[in-house]
Amino acid sequence: DDVMKSAVVASPLKLYDCCPFSDGASSVILCSEKFAKEHGGDYVKVIGSGRGGSPAALQGREQLTTIPSTKIASEAAYKMAGITAKDVDFAEVHDCFTIAEVVDTEDLGFFEKGKGVQAVREDRTKLNSDISINPSGGLKS
């Protein structure tokens, strides 16, 4: 109710669809498998990575509902790893606005273009669902 009644920022986004300015941090320690085993603790192997670049400004994009660099980077990472988006169990995506999570999950290939909202409504992005999106809670948590 509070979200739906909040002030419009840029239609259709309302105040509570948007992340306030905030600080946060996370870290990853990249090391050899040997080092990880010698020092104990859990570890994961990086089996694929990718990079891409595209305009951040909306006026520089051909489509407002896609971020080309996300598609480019994810496709390269999947290829290097020898997997597809369907093989991914969870993902942490940048969700500064409610629409950002939907755009990211579609660009990452988890859902067909235009089907991301439906996936959220059908609870297909919850923990232990088709693909757990932002199990940490995301930026707006």
C-alpha atoms as one frame of an Amber mdcrd trajectory, in Angstrom:
protein
   0.000   0.000   0.000   2.788   2.432   0.943   4.564   1.782  -2.367   1.455
   2.328  -4.462   0.559   5.522  -2.569   4.067   7.010  -2.661   4.907  10.002
  -4.852   5.648   9.514  -8.549   9.343  10.044  -9.308   9.250   9.302 -13.053
   6.111   7.518 -14.192   5.501   4.700 -13.606   8.236   4.594 -10.918   7.198
   5.759  -7.489   9.326   6.798  -4.523   9.560   3.315  -3.012  10.478   1.771
  -6.374  13.761   3.672  -6.106  16.784   3.005  -3.927  17.839   6.010  -1.850
  21.458   7.076  -1.931  23.188   4.589   0.297  26.534   3.070   1.046  27.369
  -0.580   1.187  30.134  -2.983   0.491  30.895  -6.542  -0.407  34.082  -8.336
  -1.185  35.467 -11.380  -2.901  38.898 -12.825  -2.280  40.379 -14.145  -5.513
  43.081 -16.726  -4.945  44.368 -20.016  -6.245  42.551 -23.228  -5.411  45.690
 -24.368  -3.583  45.675 -21.269  -1.347  41.973 -21.683  -0.595  42.431 -25.319
   0.429  45.485 -24.517   2.565  43.654 -21.785   4.464  40.371 -23.616   4.974
  36.866 -22.397   4.473  34.470 -22.748   1.587  35.361 -21.546  -1.874  33.926
 -21.462  -5.363  35.671 -21.771  -8.701  35.295 -19.009 -11.258  34.611 -20.922
 -14.462  33.562 -18.025 -16.652  33.716 -14.261 -16.838  32.783 -11.605 -19.335
  32.807  -7.877 -19.837  30.900  -5.415 -21.927  30.369  -1.719 -22.350  27.346
   0.342 -23.293  25.993   3.822 -22.548  24.658   4.280 -19.024  22.614   7.317
 -20.053  19.134   6.408 -21.244  19.296   8.760 -24.222  22.284   6.783 -25.535
  20.413   3.489 -25.692  18.509   2.049 -28.620  16.003   0.477 -26.195  15.162
   1.630 -22.677  14.444  -1.884 -21.424  17.822  -3.454 -22.077  21.411  -2.890
 -21.030  23.558  -4.191 -23.899  26.691  -4.569 -21.761  24.864  -7.017 -19.484
  23.919  -9.197 -22.445  27.432  -9.047 -23.923  29.182  -9.871 -20.636  26.816
 -12.666 -19.625  26.951 -14.340 -23.039  30.772 -14.308 -22.900  30.771 -15.726
 -19.359  28.311 -18.489 -20.254  30.373 -19.414 -23.313  33.629 -19.541 -21.331
  31.974 -21.674 -18.641  30.266 -23.949 -21.157  26.829 -23.287 -19.683  23.617
 -21.438 -20.487  21.495 -19.139 -18.357  19.317 -22.143 -17.484  22.267 -23.654
 -15.577  22.453 -20.710 -13.140  20.875 -21.342  -9.721  21.020 -17.844  -8.237
  22.127 -14.339  -9.146  22.758 -11.072  -7.369  21.721  -8.251  -9.701  21.784
  -4.482  -9.325  18.251  -3.517  -8.302  18.460   0.222  -7.684  14.933   0.505
  -9.098  12.280  -2.205  -9.202  12.510  -2.237 -12.993  16.295  -2.811 -12.873
  15.945  -6.343 -11.513  13.494  -7.218 -14.281  15.693  -5.713 -17.019  18.779
  -7.474 -15.648  17.156 -10.902 -15.364  15.872 -10.655 -18.932  19.229  -9.419
 -20.278  21.019 -12.230 -18.417  18.780 -14.684 -20.268  16.956 -16.025 -17.218
  13.612 -14.987 -18.715  12.442 -14.051 -22.205  12.281 -10.344 -22.984   9.025
  -9.005 -21.581   8.502 -12.010 -19.270  10.547 -10.886 -16.239   7.635  -9.195
 -14.467   5.488 -12.277 -14.949   8.279 -14.416 -13.442   8.366 -12.181 -10.352
   4.574 -12.291 -10.013   4.671 -16.099 -10.265   7.325 -16.249  -7.487   9.879
 -17.748  -9.894  12.663 -15.500  -8.522  12.268 -16.353  -4.832  14.790 -18.353
  -2.828  14.820 -21.997  -3.977  12.645 -21.272  -7.038  13.521 -21.412 -10.771
  16.361 -18.982 -10.072  16.884 -17.207  -6.759  17.386 -13.520  -7.523  19.099
 -11.376  -4.885  18.951 -13.866  -2.017  20.859 -11.218  -0.014  17.790  -8.994
  -0.203  19.153  -6.580  -2.790  19.669  -2.838  -2.460  16.172  -2.018  -1.296
  16.196  -4.431   1.660
